[in-house]
mmCIF file of C-alpha atoms and ligand atoms in Angstrom:
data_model
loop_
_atom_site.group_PDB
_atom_site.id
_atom_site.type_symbol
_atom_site.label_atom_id
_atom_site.label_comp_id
_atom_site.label_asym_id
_atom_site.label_seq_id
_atom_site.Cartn_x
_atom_site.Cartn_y
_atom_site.Cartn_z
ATOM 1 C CA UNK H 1 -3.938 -17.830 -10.872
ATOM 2 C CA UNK H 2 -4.019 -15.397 -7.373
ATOM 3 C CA UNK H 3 -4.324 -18.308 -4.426
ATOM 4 C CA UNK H 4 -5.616 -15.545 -2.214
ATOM 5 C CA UNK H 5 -5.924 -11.842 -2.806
ATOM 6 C CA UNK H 6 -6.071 -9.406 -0.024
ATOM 7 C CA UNK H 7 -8.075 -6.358 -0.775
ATOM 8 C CA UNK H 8 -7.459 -3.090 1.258
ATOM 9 C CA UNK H 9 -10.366 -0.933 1.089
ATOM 10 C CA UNK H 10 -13.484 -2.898 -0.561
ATOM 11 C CA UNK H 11 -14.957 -0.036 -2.087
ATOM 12 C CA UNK H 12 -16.123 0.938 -5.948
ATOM 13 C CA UNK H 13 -12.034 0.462 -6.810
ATOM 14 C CA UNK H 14 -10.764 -2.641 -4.930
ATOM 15 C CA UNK H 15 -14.241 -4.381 -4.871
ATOM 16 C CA UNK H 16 -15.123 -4.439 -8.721
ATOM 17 C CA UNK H 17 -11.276 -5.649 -8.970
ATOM 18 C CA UNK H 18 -12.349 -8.834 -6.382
ATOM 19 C CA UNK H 19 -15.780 -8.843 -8.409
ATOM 20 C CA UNK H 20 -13.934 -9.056 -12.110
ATOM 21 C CA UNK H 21 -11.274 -11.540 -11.008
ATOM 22 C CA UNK H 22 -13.938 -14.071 -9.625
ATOM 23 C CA UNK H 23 -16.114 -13.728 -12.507
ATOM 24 C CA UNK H 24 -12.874 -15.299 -14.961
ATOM 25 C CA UNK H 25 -12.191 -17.434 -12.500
ATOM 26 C CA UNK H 26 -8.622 -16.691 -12.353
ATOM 27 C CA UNK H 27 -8.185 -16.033 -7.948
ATOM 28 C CA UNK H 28 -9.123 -18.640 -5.514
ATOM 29 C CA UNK H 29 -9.788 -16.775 -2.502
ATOM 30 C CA UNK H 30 -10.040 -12.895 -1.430
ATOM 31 C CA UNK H 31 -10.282 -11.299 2.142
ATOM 32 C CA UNK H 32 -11.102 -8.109 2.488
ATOM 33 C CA UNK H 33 -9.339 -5.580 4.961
ATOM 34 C CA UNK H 34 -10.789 -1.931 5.800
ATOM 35 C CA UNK H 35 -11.824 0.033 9.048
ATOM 36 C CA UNK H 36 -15.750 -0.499 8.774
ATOM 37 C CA UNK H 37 -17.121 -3.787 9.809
ATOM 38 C CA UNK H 38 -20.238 -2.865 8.116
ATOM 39 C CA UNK H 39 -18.858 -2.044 4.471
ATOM 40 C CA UNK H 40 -16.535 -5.440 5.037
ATOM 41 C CA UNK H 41 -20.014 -7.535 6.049
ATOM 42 C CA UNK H 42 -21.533 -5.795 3.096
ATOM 43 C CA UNK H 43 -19.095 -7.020 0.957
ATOM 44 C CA UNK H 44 -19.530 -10.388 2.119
ATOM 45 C CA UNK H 45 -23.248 -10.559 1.333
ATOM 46 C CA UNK H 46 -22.403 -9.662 -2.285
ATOM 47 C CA UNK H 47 -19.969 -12.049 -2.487
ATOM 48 C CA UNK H 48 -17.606 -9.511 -3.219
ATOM 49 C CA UNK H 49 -15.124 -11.059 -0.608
ATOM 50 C CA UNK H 50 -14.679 -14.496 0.868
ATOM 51 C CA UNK H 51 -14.275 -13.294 4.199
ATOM 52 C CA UNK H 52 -12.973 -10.030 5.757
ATOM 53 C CA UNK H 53 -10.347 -9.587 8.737
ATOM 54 C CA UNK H 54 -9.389 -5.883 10.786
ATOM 55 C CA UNK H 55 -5.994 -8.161 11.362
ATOM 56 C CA UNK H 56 -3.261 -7.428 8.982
ATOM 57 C CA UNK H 57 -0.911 -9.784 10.337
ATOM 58 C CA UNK H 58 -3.593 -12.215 9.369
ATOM 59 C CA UNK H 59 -4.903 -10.872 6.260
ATOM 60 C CA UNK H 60 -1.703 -9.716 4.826
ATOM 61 C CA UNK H 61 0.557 -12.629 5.823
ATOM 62 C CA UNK H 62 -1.359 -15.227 3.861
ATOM 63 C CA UNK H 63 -1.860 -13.046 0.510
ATOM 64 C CA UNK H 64 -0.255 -13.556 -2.749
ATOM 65 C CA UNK H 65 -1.747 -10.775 -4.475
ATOM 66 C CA UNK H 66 -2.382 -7.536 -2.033
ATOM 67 C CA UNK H 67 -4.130 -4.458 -3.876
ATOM 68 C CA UNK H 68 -4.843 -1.198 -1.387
ATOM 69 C CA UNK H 69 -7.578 0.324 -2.606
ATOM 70 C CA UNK H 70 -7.957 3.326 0.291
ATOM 71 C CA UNK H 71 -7.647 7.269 -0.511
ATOM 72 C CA UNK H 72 -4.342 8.388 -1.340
ATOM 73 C CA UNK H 73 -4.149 10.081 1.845
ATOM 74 C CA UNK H 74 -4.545 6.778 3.689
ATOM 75 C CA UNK H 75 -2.086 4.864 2.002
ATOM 76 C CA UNK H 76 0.901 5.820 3.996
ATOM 77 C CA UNK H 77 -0.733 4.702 6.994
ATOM 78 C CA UNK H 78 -1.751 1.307 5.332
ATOM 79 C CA UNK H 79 2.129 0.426 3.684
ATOM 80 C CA UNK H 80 3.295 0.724 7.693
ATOM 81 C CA UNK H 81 0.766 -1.615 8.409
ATOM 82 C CA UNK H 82 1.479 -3.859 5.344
ATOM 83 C CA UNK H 83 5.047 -3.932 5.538
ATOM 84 C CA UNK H 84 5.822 -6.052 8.642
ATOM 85 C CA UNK H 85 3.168 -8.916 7.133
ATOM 86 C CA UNK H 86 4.602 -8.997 3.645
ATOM 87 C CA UNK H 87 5.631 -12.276 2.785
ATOM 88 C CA UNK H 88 8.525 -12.642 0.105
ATOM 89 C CA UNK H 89 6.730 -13.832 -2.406
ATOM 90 C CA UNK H 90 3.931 -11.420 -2.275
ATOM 91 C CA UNK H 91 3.041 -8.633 -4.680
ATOM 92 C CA UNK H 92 1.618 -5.102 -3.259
ATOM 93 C CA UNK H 93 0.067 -2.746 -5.860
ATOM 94 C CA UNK H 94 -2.680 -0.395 -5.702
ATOM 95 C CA UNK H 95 -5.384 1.951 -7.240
ATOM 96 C CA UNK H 96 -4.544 5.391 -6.424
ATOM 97 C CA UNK H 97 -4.940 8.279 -8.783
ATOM 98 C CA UNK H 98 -1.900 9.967 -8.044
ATOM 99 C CA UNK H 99 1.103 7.932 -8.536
ATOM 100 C CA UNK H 100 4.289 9.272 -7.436
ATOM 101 C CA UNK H 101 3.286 10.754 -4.011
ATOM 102 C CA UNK H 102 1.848 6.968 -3.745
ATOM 103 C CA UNK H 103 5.359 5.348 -4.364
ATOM 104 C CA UNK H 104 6.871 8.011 -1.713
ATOM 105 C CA UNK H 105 4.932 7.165 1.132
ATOM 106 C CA UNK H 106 5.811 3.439 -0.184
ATOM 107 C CA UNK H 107 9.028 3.857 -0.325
ATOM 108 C CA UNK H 108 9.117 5.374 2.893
ATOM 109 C CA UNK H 109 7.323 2.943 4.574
ATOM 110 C CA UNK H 110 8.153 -1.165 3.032
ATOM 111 C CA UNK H 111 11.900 0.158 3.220
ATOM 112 C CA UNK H 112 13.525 -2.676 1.761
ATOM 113 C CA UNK H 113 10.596 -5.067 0.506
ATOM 114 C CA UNK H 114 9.560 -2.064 -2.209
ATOM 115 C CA UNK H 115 10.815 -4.462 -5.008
ATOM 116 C CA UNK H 116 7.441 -5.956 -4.406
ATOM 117 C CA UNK H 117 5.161 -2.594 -5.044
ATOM 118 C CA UNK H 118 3.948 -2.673 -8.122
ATOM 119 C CA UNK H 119 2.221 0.926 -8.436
ATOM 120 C CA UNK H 120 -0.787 1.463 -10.534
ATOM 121 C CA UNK H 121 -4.054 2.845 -11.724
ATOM 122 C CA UNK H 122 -7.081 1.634 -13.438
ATOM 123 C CA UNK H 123 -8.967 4.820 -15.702
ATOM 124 C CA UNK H 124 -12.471 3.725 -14.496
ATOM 125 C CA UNK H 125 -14.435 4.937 -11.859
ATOM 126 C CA UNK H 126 -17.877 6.055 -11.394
ATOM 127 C CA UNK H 127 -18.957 8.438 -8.851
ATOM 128 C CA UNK H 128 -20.345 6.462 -6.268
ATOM 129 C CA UNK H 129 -18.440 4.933 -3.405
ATOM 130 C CA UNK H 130 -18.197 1.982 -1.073
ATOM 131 C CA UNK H 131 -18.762 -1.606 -1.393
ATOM 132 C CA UNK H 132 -22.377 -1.301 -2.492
ATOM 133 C CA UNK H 133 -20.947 0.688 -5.748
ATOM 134 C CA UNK H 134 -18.642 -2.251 -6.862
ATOM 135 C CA UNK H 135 -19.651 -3.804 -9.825
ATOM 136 C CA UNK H 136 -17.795 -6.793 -12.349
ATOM 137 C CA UNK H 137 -17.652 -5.083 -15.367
ATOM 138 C CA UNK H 138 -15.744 -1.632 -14.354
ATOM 139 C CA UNK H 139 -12.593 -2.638 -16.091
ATOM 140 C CA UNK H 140 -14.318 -4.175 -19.040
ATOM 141 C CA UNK H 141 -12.458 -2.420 -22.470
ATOM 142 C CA UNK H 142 -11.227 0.242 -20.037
ATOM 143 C CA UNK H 143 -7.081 1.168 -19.437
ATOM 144 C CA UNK H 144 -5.002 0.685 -16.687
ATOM 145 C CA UNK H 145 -1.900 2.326 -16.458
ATOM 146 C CA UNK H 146 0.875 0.850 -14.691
ATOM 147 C CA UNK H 147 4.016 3.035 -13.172
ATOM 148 C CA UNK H 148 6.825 0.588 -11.976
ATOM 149 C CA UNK H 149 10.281 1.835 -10.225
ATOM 150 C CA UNK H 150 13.346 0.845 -10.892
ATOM 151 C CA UNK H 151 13.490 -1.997 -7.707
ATOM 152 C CA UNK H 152 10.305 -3.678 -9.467
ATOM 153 C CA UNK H 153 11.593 -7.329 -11.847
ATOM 154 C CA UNK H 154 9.953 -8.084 -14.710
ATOM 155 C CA UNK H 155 8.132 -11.446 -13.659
ATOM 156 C CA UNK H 156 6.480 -9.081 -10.597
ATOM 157 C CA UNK H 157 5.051 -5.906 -13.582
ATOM 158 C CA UNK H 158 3.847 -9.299 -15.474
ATOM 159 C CA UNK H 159 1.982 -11.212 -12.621
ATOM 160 C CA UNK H 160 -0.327 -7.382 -12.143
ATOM 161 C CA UNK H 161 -0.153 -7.212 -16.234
ATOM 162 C CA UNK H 162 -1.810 -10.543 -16.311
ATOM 163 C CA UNK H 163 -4.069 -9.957 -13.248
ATOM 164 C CA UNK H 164 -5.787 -6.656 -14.783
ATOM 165 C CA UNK H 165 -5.617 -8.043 -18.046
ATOM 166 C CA UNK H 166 -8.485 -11.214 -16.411
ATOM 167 C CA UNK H 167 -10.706 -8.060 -15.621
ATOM 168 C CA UNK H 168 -10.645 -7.224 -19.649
ATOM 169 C CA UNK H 169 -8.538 -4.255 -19.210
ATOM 170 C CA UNK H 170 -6.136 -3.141 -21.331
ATOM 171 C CA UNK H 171 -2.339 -2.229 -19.652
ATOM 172 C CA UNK H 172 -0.174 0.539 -20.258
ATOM 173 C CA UNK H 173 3.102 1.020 -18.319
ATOM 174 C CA UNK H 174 3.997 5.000 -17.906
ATOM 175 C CA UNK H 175 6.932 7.005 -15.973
ATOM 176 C CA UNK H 176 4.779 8.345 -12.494
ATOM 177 C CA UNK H 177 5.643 11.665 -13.204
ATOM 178 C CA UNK H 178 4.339 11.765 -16.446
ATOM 179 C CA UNK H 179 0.789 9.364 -15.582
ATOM 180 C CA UNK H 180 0.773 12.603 -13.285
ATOM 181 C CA UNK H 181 0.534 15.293 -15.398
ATOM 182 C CA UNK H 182 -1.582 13.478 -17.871
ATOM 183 C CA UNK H 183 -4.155 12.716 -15.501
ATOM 184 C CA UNK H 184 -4.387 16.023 -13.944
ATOM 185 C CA UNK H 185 -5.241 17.295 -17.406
ATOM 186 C CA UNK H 186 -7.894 14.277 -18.284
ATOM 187 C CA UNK H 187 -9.233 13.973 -14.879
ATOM 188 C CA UNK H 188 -7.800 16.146 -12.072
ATOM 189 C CA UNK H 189 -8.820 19.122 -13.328
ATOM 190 C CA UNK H 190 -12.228 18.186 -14.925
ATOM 191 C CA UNK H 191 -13.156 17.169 -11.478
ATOM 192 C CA UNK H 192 -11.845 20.504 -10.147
ATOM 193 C CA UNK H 193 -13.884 22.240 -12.678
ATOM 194 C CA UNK H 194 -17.069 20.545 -11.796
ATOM 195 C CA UNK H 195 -16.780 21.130 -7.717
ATOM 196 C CA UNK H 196 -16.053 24.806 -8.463
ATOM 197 C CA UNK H 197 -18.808 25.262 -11.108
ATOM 198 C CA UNK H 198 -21.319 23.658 -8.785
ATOM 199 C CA UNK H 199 -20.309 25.578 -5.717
ATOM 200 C CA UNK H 200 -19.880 28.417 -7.537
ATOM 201 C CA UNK H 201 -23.373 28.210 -8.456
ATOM 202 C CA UNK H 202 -24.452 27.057 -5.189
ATOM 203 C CA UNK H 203 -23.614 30.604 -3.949
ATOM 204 C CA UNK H 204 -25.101 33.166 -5.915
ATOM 205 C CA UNK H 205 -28.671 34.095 -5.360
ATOM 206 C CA UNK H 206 -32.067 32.318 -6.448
ATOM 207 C CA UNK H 207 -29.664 29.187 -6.459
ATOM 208 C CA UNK H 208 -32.975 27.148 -6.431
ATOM 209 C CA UNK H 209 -34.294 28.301 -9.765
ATOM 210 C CA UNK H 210 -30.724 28.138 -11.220
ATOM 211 C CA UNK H 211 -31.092 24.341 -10.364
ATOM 212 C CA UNK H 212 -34.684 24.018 -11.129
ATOM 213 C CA UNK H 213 -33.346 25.029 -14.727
ATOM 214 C CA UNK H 214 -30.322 22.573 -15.064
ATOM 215 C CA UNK H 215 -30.597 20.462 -18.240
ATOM 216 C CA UNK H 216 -28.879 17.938 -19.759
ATOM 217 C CA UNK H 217 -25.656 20.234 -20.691
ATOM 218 C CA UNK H 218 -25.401 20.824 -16.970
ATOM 219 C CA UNK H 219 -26.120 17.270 -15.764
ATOM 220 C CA UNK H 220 -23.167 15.688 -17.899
ATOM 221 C CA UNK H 221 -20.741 18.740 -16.820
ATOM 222 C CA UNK H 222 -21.118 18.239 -13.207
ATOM 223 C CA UNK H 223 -22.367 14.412 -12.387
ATOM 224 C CA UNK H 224 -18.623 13.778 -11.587
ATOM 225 C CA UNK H 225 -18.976 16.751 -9.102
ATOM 226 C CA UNK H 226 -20.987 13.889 -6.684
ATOM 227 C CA UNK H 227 -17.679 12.282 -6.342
ATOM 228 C CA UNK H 228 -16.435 11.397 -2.650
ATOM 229 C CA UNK H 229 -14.919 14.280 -1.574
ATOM 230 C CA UNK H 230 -12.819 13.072 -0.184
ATOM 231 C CA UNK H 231 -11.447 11.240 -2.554
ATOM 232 C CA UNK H 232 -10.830 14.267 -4.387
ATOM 233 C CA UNK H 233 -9.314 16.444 -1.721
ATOM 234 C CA UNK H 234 -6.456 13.898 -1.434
ATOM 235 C CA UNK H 235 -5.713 13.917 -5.050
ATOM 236 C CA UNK H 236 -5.560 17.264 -4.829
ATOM 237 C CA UNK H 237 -3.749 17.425 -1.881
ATOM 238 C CA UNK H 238 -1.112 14.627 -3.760
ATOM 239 C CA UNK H 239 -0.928 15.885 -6.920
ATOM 240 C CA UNK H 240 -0.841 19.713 -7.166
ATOM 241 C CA UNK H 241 2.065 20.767 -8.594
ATOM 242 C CA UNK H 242 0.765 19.012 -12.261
ATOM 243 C CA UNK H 243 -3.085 20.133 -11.066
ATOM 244 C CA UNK H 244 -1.816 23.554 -11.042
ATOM 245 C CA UNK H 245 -0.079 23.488 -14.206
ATOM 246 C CA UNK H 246 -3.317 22.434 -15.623
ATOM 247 C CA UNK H 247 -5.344 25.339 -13.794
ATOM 248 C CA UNK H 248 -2.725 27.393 -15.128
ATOM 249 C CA UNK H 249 -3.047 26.608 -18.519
ATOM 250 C CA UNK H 250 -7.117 26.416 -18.326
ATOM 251 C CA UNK H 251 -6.777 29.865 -16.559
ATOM 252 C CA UNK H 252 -5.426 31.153 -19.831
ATOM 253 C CA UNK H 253 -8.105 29.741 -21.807
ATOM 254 C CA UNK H 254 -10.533 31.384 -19.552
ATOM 255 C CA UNK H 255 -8.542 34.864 -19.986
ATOM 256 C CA UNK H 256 -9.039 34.459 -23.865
ATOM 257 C CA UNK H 257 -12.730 33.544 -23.865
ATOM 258 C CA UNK H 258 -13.196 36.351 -21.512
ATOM 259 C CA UNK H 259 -11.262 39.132 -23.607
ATOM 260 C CA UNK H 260 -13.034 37.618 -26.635
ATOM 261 C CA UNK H 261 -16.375 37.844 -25.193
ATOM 262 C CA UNK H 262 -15.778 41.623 -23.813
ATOM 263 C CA UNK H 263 -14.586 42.600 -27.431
ATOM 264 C CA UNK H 264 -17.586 40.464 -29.427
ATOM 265 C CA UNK H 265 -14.657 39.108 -31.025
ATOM 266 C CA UNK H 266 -17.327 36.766 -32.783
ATOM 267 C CA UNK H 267 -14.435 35.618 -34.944
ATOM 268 C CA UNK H 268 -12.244 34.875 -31.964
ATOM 269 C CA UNK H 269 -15.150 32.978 -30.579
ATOM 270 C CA UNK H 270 -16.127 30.757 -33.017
ATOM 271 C CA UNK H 271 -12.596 29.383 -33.773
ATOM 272 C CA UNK H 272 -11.868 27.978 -30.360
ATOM 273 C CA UNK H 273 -15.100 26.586 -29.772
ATOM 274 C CA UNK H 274 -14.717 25.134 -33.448
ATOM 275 C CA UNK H 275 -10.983 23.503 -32.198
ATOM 276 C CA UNK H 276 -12.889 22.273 -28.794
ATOM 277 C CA UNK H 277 -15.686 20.568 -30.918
ATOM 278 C CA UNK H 278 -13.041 18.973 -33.841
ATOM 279 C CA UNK H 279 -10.477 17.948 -31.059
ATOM 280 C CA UNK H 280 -13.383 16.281 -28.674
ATOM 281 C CA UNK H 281 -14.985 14.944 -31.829
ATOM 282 C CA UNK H 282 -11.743 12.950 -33.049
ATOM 283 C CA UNK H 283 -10.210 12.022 -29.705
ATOM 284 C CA UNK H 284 -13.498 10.914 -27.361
ATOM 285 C CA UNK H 285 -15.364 8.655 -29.785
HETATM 286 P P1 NAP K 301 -14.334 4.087 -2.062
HETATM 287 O O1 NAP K 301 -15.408 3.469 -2.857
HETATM 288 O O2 NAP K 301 -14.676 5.133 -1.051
HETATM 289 O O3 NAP K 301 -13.534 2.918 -1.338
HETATM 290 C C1 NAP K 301 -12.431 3.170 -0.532
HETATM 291 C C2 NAP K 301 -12.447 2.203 0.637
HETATM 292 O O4 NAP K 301 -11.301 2.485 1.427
HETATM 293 C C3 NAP K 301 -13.670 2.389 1.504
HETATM 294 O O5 NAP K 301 -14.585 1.365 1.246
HETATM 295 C C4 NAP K 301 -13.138 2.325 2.920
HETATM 296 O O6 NAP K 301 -13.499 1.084 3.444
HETATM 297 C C5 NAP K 301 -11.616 2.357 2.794
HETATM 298 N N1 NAP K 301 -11.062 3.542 3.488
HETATM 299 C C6 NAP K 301 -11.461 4.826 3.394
HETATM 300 N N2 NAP K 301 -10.686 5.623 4.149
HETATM 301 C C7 NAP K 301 -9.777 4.817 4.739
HETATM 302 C C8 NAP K 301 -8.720 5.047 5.635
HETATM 303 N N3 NAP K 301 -8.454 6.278 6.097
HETATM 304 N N4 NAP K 301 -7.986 3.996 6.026
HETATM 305 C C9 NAP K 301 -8.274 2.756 5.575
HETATM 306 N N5 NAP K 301 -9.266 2.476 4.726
HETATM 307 C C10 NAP K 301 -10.006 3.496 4.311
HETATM 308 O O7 NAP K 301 -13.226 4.745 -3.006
HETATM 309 P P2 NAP K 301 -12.766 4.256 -4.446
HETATM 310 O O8 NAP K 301 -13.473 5.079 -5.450
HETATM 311 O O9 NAP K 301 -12.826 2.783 -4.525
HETATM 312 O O10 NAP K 301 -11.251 4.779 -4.451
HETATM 313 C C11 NAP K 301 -10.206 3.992 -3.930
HETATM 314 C C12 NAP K 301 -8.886 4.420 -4.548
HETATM 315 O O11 NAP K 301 -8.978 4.266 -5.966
HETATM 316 C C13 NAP K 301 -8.495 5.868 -4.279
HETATM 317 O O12 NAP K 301 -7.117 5.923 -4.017
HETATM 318 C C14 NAP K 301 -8.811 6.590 -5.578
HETATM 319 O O13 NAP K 301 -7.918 7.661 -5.807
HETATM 320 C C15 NAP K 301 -8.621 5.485 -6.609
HETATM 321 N N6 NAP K 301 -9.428 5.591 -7.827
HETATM 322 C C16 NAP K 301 -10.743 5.986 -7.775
HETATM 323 C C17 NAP K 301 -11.475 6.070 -8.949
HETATM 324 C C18 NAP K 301 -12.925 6.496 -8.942
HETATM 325 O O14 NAP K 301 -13.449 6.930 -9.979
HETATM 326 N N7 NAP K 301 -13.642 6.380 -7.836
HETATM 327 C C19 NAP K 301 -10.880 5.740 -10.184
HETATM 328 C C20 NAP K 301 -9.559 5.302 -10.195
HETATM 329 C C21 NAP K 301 -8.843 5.238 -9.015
HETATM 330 P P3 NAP K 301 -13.717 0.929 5.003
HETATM 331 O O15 NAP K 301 -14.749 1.968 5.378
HETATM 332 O O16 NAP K 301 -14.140 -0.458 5.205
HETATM 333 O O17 NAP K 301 -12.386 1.220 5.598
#
């Protein structure tokens, strides 16, 4: 059981967290801490949080459980604020989508109380944003992966175990550097993909009849393409040497398709769309 969970950033990540854990019953009380007054009273009237506070020293100081929930960009900013609050017995973790440049700034900035950061990141998301987006059932049969460091004990990974695990989530633990790289492939670079396709598009002529023809293949390409910018700009920003790896690797791809098209290598052709189809067939169902 959380006594009182603080959450840093109430938006689609940290308030469906607040939203899951007080549908099983399993925290007692959360505040809510962020810049906006209006996304924290917001909150509030969806009963997302019990009350909100602008104070850290008050917020953070009376937390058991503290989950920052703020673009990766922001974080280093919020740890400074965290760290002179932290009481000993509290647990930090978070939701960021790029993990090691997350435990730098962390590092950097709870000096020596980063025993108590237990990094992670929950694979669910939609693309809408704020408070209003939140919703109980995000983490419902969905995977978060936890990255701990070496400074982290056992009973501390097992408290944010258990705590995801109440949202119906199932818990993986990976090395940072390697959650990294697999994300950028899964969900880095899709995202990239779907900016550039759309702005791509966006700037050729008669863009308004290439929109007034978008069907269904189009909508499920791009909808993650309405993400928060950003959002997406600081994972970018915090995870590019595995994002470029990926765009490296896709670029390749694109080379091949290219030269195979230009030749009508129909052969060509039809075996890599044939692996695409019996790879996304066996692995996505
Ligand atoms: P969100 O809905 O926009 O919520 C983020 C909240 O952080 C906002 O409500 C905002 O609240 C606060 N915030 C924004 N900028 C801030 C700043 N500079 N300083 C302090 N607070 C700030 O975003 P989200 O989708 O929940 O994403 C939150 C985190 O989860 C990000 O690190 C993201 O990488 C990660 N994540 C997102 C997804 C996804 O699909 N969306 C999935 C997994 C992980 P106030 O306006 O009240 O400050």
């Amino acid at each position: 059981m959380i006594n009182h969970l603080c959450v840093i950033g109430v938006g689609l990540i940290g308030g469906s967290l607040a939203l899951a854990l007080k549908k099983s019953a399993c925290v007692k009380q959360v505040t809510g801490l962020g810049r906006s007054i209006e996304n924290l009273q917001k909150a509030k009237e969806l009963g997302i949080i019990d009350q909100y506070e602008t104070d850290y020293a008050k917020a953070i100081s009376q937390a058991d459980m503290v989950f920052v929930a703020v673009p990766v960009s922001a974080m280093a900013d919020v740890f400074k604020k965290i760290q002179p609050c932290l009481n000993k017995q509290a647990i930090v973790t978070d939701g960021g989508s790029a993990k090691q440049a997350v435990i730098d700034v962390a590092t950097e900035a709870l000096g020596t109380k980063i025993n108590q950061f237990i990094p992670g990141h929950p694979i669910a998301g939609t693309e809408q944003s704020g408070a209003e987006a939140a919703f109980g059932s995000l983490y419902t049969d969905r995977r978060v992966i936890l990255t701990p460091i070496k400074e982290n004990s056992v009973e501390d990974i097992k408290k944010v175990r258990d705590m995801w695990k109440k949202t119906g989530a199932e818990v993986d633990e990976m090395e940072a550097h390697h959650h990294d790289l697999v994300l950028a492939g899964t969900s880095h670079l899709p995202h990239v993909l779907a900016f550039a396709l759309v702005d791509c598009l966006n700037n050729v002529d008669d863009v308004d009849e290439i929109f007034k023809y978008a069907a269904g293949g189009f909508r499920d390409f791009t909808r993650i393409a309405s993400s928060d910018p950003v959002m997406w700009r600081d994972i970018c920003v915090n995870n590019s040497e595995a994002i470029l790896a990926m765009m490296q690797n896709y670029q390749q791809e694109i080379d091949n398709l290219k030269k195979a098209i230009e030749n009508s290598n129909s052969d060509e052709l039809l075996e890599i769309f044939s692996n695409a189809k019996k790879a996304r067939d066996t692995f996505c169902m």
